[in-house]
PDB file of C-alpha atoms and ligand atoms in Angstrom:
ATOM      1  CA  UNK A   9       0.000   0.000   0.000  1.00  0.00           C
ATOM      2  CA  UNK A  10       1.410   3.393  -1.238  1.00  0.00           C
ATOM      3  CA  UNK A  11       0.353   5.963   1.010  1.00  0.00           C
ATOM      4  CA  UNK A  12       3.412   8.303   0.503  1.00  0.00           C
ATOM      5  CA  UNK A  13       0.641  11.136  -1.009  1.00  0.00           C
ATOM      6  CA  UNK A  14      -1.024  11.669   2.018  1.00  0.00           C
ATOM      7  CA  UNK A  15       1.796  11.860   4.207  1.00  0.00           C
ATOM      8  CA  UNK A  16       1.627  15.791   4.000  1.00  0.00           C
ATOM      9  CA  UNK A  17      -1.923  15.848   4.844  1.00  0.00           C
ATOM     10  CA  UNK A  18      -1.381  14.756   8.638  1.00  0.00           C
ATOM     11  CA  UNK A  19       1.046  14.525  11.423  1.00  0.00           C
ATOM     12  CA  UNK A  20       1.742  10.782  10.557  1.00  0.00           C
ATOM     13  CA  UNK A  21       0.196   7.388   8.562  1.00  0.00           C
ATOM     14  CA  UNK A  22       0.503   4.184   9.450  1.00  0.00           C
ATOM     15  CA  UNK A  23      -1.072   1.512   7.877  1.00  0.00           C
ATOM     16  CA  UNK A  24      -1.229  -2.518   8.675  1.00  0.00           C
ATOM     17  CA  UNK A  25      -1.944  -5.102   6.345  1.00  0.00           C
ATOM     18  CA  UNK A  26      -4.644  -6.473   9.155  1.00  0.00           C
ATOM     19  CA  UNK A  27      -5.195  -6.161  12.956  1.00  0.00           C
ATOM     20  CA  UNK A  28      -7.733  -6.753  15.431  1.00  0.00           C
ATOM     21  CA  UNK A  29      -9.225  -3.099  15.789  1.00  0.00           C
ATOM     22  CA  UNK A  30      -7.363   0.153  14.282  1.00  0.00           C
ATOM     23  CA  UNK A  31      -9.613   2.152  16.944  1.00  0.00           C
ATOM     24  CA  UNK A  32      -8.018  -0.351  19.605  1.00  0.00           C
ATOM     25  CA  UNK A  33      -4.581   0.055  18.287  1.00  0.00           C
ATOM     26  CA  UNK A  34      -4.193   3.862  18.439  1.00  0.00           C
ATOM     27  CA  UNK A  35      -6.010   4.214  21.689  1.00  0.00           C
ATOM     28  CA  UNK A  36      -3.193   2.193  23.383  1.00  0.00           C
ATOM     29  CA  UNK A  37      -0.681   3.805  21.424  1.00  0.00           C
ATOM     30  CA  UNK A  38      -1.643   7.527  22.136  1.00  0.00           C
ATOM     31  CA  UNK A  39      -2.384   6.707  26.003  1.00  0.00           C
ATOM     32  CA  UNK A  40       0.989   4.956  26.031  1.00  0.00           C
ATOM     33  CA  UNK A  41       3.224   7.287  23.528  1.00  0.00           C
ATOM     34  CA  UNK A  42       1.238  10.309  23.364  1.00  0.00           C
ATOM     35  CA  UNK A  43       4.436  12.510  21.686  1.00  0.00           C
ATOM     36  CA  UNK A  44       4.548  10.068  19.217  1.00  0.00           C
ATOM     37  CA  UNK A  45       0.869  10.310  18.653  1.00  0.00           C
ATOM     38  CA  UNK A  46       0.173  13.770  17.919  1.00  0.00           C
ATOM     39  CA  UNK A  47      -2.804  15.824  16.455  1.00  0.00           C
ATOM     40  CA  UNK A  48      -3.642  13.815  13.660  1.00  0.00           C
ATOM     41  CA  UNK A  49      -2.394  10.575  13.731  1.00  0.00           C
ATOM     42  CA  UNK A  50      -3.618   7.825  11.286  1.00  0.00           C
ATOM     43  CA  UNK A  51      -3.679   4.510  11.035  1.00  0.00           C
ATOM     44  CA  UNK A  52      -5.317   2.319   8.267  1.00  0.00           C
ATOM     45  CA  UNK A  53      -5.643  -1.340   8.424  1.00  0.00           C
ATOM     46  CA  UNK A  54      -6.198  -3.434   5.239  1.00  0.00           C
ATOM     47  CA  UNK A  55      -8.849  -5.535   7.051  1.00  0.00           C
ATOM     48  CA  UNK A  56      -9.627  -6.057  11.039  1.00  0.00           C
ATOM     49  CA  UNK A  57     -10.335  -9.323  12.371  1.00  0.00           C
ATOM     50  CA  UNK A  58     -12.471  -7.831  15.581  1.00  0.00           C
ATOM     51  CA  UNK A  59     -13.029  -4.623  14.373  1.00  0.00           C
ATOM     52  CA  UNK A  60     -15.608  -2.935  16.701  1.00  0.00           C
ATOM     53  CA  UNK A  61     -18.982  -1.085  16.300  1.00  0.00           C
ATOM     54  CA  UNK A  62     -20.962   0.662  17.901  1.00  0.00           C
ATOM     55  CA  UNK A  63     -23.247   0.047  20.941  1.00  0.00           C
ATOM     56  CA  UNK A  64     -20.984  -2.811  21.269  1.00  0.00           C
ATOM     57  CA  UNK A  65     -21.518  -4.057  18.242  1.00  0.00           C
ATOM     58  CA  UNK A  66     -18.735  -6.005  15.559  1.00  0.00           C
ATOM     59  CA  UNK A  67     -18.008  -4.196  12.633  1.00  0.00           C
ATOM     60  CA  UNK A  68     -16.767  -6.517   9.745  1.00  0.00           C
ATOM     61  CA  UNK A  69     -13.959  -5.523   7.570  1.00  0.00           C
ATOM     62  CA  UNK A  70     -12.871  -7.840   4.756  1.00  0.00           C
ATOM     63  CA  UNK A  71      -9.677  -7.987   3.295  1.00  0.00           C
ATOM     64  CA  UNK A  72      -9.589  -6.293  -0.415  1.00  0.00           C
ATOM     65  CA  UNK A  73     -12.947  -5.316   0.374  1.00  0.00           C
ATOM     66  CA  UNK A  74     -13.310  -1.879   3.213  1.00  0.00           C
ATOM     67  CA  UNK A  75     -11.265   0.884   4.641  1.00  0.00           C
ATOM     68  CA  UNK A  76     -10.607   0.659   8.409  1.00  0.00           C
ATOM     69  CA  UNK A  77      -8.902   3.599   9.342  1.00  0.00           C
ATOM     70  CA  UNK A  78      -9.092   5.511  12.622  1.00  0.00           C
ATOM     71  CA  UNK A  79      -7.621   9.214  13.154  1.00  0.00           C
ATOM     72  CA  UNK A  80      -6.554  10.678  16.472  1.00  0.00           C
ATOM     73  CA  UNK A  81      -7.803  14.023  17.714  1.00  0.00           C
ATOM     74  CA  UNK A  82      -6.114  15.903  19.993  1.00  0.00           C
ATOM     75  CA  UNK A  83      -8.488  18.878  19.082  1.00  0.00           C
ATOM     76  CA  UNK A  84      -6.496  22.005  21.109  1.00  0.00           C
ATOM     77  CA  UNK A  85      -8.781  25.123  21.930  1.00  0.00           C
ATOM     78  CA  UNK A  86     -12.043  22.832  22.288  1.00  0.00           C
ATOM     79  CA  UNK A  87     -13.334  22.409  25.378  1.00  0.00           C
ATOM     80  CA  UNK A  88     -14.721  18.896  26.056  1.00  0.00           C
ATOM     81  CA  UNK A  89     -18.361  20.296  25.391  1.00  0.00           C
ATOM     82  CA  UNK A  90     -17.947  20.465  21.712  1.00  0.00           C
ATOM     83  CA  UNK A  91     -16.350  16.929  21.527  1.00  0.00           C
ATOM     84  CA  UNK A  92     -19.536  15.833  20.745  1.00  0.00           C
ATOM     85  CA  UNK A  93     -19.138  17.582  16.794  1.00  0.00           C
ATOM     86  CA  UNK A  94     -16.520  15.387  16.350  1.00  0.00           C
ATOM     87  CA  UNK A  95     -18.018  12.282  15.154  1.00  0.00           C
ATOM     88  CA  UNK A  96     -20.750  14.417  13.206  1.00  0.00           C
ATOM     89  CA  UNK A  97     -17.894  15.823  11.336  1.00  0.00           C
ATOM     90  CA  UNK A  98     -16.404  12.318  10.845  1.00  0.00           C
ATOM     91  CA  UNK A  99     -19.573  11.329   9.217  1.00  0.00           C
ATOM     92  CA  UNK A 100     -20.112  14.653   7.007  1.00  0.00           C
ATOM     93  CA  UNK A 101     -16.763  14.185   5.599  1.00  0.00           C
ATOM     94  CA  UNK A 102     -17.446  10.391   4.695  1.00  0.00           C
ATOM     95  CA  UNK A 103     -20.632  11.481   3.023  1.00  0.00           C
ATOM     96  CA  UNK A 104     -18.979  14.024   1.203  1.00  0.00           C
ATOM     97  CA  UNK A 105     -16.071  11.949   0.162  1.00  0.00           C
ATOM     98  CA  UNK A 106     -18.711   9.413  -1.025  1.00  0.00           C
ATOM     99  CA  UNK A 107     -20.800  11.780  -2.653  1.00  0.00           C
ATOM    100  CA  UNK A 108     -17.954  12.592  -5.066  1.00  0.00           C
ATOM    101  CA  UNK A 109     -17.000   8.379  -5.704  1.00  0.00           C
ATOM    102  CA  UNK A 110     -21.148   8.365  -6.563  1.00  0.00           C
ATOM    103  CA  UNK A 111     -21.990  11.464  -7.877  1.00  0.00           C
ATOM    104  CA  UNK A 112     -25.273  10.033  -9.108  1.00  0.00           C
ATOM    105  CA  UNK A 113     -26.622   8.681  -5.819  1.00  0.00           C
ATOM    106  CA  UNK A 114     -28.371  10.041  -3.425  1.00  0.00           C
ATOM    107  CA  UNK A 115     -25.794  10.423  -0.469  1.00  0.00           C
ATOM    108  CA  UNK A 116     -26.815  11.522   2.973  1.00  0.00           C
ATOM    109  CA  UNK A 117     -25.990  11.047   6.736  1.00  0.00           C
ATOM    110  CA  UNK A 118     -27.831   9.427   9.276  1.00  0.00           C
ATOM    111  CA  UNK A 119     -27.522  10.830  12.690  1.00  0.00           C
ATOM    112  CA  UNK A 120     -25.349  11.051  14.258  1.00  0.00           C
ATOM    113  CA  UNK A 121     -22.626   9.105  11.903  1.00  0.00           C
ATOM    114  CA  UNK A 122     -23.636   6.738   9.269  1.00  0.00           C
ATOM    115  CA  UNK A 123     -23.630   7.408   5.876  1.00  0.00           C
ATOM    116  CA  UNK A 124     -26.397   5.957   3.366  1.00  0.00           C
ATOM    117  CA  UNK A 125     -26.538   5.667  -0.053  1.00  0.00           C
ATOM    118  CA  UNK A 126     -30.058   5.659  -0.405  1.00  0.00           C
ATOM    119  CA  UNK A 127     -31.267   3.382   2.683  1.00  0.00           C
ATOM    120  CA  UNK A 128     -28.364   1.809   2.730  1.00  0.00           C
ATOM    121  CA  UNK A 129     -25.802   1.886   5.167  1.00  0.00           C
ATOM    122  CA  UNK A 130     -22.175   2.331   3.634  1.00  0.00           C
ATOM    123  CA  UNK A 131     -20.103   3.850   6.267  1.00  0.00           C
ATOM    124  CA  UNK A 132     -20.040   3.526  10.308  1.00  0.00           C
ATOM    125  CA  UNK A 133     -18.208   5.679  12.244  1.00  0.00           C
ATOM    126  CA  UNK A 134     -17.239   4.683  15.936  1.00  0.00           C
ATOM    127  CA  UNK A 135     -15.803   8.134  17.829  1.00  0.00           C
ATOM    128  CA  UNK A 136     -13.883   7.214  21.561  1.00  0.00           C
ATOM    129  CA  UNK A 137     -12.989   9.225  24.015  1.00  0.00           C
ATOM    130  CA  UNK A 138      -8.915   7.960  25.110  1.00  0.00           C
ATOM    131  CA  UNK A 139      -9.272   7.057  28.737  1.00  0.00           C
ATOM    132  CA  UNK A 140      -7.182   9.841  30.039  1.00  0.00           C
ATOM    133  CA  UNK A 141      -9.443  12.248  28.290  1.00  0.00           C
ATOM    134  CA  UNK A 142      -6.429  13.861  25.742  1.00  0.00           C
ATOM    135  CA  UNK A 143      -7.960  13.359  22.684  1.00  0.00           C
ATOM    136  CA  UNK A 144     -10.658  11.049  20.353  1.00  0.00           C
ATOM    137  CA  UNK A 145     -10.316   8.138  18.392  1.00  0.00           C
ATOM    138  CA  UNK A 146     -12.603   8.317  15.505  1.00  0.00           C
ATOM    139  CA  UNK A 147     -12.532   4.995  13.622  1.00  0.00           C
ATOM    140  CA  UNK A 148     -14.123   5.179   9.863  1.00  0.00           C
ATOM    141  CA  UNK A 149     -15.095   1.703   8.298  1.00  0.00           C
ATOM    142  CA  UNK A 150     -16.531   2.286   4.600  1.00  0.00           C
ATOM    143  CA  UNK A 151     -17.558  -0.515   2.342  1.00  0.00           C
ATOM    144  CA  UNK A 152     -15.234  -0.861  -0.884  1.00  0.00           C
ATOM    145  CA  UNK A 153     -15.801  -3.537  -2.606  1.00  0.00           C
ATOM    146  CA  UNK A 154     -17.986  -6.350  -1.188  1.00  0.00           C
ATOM    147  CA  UNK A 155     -20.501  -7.944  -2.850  1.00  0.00           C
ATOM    148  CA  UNK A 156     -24.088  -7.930  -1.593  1.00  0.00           C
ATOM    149  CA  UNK A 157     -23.503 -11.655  -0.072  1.00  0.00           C
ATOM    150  CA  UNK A 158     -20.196 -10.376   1.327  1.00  0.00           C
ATOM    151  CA  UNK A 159     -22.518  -7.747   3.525  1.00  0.00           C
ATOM    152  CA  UNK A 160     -23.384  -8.846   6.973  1.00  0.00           C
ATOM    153  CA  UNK A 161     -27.256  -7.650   6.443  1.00  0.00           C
ATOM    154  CA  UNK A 162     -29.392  -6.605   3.775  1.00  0.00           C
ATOM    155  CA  UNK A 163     -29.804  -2.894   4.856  1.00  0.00           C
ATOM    156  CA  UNK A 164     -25.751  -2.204   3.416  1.00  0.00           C
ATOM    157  CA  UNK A 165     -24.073  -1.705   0.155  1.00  0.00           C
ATOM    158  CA  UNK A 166     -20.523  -0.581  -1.212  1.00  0.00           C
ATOM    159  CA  UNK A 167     -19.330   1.629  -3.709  1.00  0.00           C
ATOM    160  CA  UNK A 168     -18.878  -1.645  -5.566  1.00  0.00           C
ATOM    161  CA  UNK A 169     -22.432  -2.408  -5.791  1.00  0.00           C
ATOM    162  CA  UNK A 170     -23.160   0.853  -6.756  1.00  0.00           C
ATOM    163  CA  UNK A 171     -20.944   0.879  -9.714  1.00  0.00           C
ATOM    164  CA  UNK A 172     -17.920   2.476  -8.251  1.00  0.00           C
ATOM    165  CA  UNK A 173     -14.179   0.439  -8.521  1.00  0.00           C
ATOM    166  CA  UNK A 174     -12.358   2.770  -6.334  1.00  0.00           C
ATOM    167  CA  UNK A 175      -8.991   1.687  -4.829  1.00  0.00           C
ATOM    168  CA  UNK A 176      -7.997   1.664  -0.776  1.00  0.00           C
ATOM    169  CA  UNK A 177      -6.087   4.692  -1.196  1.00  0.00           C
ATOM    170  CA  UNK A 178      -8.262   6.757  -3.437  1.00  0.00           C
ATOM    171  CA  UNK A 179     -10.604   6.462  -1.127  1.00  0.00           C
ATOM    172  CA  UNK A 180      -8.722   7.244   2.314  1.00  0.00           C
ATOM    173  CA  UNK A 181      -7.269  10.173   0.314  1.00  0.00           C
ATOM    174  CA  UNK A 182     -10.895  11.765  -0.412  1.00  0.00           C
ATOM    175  CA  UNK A 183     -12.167  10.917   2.954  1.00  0.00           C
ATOM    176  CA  UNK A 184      -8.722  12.744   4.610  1.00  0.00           C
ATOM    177  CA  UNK A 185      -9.337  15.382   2.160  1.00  0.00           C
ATOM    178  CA  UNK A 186     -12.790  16.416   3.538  1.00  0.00           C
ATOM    179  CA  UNK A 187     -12.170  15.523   7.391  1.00  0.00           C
ATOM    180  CA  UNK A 188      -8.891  18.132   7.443  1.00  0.00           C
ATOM    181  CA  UNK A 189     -11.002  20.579   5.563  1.00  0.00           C
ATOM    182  CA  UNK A 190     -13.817  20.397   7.865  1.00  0.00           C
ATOM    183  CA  UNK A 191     -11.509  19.929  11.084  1.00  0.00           C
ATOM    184  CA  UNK A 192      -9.265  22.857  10.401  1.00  0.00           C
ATOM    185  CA  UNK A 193     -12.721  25.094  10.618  1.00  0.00           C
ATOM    186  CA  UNK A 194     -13.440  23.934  13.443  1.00  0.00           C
ATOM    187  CA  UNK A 195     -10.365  24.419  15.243  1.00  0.00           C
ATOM    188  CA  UNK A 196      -9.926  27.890  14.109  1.00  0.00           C
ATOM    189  CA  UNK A 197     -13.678  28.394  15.716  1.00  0.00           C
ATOM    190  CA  UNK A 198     -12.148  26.648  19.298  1.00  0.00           C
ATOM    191  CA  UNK A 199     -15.262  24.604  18.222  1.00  0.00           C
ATOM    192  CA  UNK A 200     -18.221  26.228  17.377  1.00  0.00           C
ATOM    193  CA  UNK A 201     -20.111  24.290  15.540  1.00  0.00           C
ATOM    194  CA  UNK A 202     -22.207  27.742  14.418  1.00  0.00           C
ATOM    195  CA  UNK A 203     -19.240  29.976  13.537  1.00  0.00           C
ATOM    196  CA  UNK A 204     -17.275  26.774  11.310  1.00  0.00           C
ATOM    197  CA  UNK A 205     -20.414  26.086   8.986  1.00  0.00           C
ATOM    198  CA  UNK A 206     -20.172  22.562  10.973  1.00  0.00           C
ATOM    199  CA  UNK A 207     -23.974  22.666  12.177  1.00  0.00           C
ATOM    200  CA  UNK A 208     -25.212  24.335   8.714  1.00  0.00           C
ATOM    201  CA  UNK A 209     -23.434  21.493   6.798  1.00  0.00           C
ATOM    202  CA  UNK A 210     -24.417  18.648   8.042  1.00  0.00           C
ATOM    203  CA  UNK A 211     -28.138  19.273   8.636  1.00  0.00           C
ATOM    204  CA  UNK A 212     -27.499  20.108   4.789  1.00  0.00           C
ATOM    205  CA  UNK A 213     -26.836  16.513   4.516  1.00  0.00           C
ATOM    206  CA  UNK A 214     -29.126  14.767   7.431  1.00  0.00           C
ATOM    207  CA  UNK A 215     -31.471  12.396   5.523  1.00  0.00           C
ATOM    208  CA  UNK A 216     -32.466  11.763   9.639  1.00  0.00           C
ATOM    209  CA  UNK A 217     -34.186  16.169   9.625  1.00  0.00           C
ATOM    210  CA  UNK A 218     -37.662  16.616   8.181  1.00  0.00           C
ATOM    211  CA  UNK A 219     -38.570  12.855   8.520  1.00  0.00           C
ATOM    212  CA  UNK A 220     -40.023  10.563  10.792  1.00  0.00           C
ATOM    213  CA  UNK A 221     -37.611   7.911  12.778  1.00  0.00           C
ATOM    214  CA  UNK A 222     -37.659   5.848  15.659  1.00  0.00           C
ATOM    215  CA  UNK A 223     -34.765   6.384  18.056  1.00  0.00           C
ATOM    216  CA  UNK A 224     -33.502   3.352  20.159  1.00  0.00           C
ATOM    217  CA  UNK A 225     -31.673   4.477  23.098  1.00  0.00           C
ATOM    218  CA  UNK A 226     -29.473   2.796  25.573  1.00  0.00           C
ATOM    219  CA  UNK A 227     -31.753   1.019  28.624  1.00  0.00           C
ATOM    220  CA  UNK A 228     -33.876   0.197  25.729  1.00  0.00           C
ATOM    221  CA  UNK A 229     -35.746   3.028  25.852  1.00  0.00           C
ATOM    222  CA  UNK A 230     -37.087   4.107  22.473  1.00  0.00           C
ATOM    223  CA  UNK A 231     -39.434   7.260  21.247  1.00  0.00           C
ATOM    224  CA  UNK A 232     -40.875   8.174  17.963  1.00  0.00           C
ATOM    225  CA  UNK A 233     -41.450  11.526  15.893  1.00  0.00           C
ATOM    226  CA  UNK A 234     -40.400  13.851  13.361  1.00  0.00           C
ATOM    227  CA  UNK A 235     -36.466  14.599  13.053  1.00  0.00           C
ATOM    228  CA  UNK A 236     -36.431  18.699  13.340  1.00  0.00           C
ATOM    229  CA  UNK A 237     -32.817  19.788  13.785  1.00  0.00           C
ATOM    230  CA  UNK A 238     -29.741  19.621  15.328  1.00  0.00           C
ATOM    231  CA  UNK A 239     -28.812  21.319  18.579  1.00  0.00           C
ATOM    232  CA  UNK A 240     -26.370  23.510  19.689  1.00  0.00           C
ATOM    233  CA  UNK A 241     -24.169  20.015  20.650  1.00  0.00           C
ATOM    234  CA  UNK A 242     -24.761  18.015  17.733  1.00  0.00           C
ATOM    235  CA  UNK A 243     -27.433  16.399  19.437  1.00  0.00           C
ATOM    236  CA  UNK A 244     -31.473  15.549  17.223  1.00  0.00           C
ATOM    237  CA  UNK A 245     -34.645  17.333  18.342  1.00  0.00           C
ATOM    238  CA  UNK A 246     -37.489  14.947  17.667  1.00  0.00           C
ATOM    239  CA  UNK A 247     -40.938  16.394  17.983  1.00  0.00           C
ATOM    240  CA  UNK A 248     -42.580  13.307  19.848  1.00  0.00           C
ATOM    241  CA  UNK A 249     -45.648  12.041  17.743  1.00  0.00           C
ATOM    242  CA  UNK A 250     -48.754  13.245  19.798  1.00  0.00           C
ATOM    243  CA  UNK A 251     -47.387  15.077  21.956  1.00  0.00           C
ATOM    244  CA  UNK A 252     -46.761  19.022  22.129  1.00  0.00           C
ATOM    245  CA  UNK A 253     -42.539  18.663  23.463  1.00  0.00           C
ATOM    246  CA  UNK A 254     -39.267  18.177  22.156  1.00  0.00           C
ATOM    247  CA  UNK A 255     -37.102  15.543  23.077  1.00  0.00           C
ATOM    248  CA  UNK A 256     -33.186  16.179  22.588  1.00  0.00           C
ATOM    249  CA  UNK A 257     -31.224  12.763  21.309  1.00  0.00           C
ATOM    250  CA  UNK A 258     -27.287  12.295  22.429  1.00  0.00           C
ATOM    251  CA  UNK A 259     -27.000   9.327  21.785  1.00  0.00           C
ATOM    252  CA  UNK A 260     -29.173   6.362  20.090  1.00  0.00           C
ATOM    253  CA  UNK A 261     -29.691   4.300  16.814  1.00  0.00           C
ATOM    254  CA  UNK A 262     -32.123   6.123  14.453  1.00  0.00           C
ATOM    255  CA  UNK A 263     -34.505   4.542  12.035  1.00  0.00           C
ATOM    256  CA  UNK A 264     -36.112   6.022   9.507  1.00  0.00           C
ATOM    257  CA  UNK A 265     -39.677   5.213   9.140  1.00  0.00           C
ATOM    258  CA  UNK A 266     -41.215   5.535   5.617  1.00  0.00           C
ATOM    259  CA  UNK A 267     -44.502   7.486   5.993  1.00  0.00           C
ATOM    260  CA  UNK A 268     -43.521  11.680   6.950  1.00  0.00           C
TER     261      UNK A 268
HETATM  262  C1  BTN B 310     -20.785   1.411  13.335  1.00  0.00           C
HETATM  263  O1  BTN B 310     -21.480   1.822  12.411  1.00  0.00           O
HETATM  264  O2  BTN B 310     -21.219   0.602  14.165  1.00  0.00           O
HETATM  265  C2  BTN B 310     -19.372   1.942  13.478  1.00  0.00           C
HETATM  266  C3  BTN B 310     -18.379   1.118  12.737  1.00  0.00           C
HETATM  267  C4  BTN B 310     -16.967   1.648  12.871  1.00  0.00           C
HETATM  268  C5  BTN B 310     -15.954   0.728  12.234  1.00  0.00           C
HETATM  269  C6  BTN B 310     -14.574   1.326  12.222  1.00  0.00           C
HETATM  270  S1  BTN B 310     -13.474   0.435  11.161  1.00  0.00           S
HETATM  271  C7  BTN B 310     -12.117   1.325  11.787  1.00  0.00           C
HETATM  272  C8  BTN B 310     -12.342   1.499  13.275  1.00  0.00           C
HETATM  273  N1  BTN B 310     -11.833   0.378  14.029  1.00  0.00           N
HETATM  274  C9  BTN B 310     -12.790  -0.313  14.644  1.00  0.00           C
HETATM  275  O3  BTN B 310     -12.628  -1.321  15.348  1.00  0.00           O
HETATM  276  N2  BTN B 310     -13.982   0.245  14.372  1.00  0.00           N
HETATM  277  C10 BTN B 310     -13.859   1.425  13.554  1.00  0.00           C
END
C-alpha cells in the first residue's frame, strides 16, 4: 500500500496489512506514547479481524474489500463540550467523500454518523474518548468492494455495488481530504459548531431532519417523531408524535420510518 501522497496531509500514517481493531490500536498507542501520537495521527488497516462497532456491536472488515482507518484528535482550543461535533464531522466528511465516488446517488448522513446511499448503510463511524481524556479516536469503516452476499445484512451496500471500482487509497485520500477541511474550521472556531459552517453542513446533509424515525436508546428506551434539527451540541430534536414537546437525542440508533 502506497500511502506516501497523504503523508503531508497529517502529522503521521501508518497503515497494517490487518489487525484486530485500528480504533483499539491507536487508543493504546496515544495513552501509552502520546508525543509520538500527535494531532492527527492515522492509522489504516487493510482488514480487522475484531473490528468494533458501535453500541458494542462487531463491525466486519474484509480484506480487499473496506477501509478501516481511525484518526486521532487531539483537538487544542475545544473544550470537552464540543467533543460531541466530532463524530458528526467524521460522518459529514465520509458522506462528502462518497458523494464525489457516486456522484449520481443520493448520499446523505444518518444521525449522528452513518452514511447511506439511499437506505443503505455504507459507512459507520465509531468516535472514543482515550481514557485519560487527551484526545478522540474516531474509527471510519466504509464498504469498498464487497458484494451484496459479502454484507453482513441486507440494509448495506458498497461503492462496488453501486458501480464504483475505487482503490484503498483513493478512497482514504478523499475521505482525509474532507475531514482536514472540515476539522481545520473547526479548530480555528475553538469549536463552534455555528461559527465553522459545521452545524449548517451537516443538517445540509441529514437524511435523519424533516422525517419521521424511531430512536432506540441505551436502557432500551425508544421514542418516535419527526427529526427537526440539530442542537447547539450536535445532538437531534425529535418532535414526539402526539405530543406538544421536544425531546433532545445524544445518543441512540435512528430509524427512519417511511410514511412523513
Ligand atoms: C458502526 O457503524 O457501528 C461503526 C463502525 C466503525 C468501524 C470502524 S473500522 C475502523 C475502526 N476500528 C474499529 O474497530 N472500528 C472502527
Amino acid at each position: 500500500m502506497n500511502l506516501e501522497s497523504l503523508r503531508p496531509l497529517v502529522a503521521r500514517i501508518d497503515y497494517v496489512e490487518a489487525t484486530g481493531s485500528t480504533n483499539l490500536d491507536v487508543a493504546a498507542a496515544a495513552i501509552a506514547e502520546p508525543e509520538a501520537w500527535p494531532d492527527l495521527s492515522v492509522l489504516a488497516a487493510g482488514s480487522q479481524t475484531s473490528g468494533r462497532g458501535r453500541a458494542g456491536r462487531d463491525w466486519q472488515s474484509l480484506p480487499d474489500a473496506s477501509l478501516s482507518v481511525s484518526v486521532l484528535v487531539r483537538p487544542k482550543n475545544v473544550t470537552i463540550e464540543h467533543f460531541g461535533w466530532l463524530p458528526i464531522l467524521a460522518g459529514l466528511a465520509m458522506t462528502r467523500a462518497v458523494s464525489s465516488l457516486l456522484p449520481e446517488c443520493e448520499v446523505s448522513l444518518k444521525w449522528p454518523n452513518d452514511v447511506l446511499v439511499g437506505d443503505k448503510k455504507i459507512c459507520g463511524v465509531l468516535s472514543e474518548l482515550l481514557a485519560d481524556a487527551s484526545g478522540v479516536v474516531i474509527g471510519v469503516g466504509l464498504n469498498l468492494a464487497q458484494t451484496q452476499d459479502d454484507l453482513p445484512i441486507a440494509n448495506a451496500t458498497s461503492l462496488r455495488i453501486e458501480g464504483a471500482t475505487v482503490s484503498f487509497e483513493a478512497a482514504l485520500e478523499e475521505f482525509l481530504t474532507e475531514f482536514l477541511g472540515l476539522y481545520n474550521e473547526f479548530l480555528n472556531h475553538r469549536g463552534d459548531a455555528d461559527a465553522s459552517g459545521l452545524r449548517r453542513g451537516a443538517t445540509a446533509k441529514c437524511s435523519s431532519i424533516g422525517r419521521r424515525v424511531r430512536v432506540l436508546m441505551p436502557g432500551d428506551q425508544q421514542i418516535e417523531g419527526q427529526g427537526l434539527e440539530l442542537d447547539h451540541s450536535g445532538r437531534i430534536l425529535v418532535a414526539l408524535d402526539g405530543e406538544h414537546q421536544l425531546y433532545a437525542v445524544a445518543a441512540g440508533d435512528i430509524v427512519h420510518l417511511r410514511h412523513n
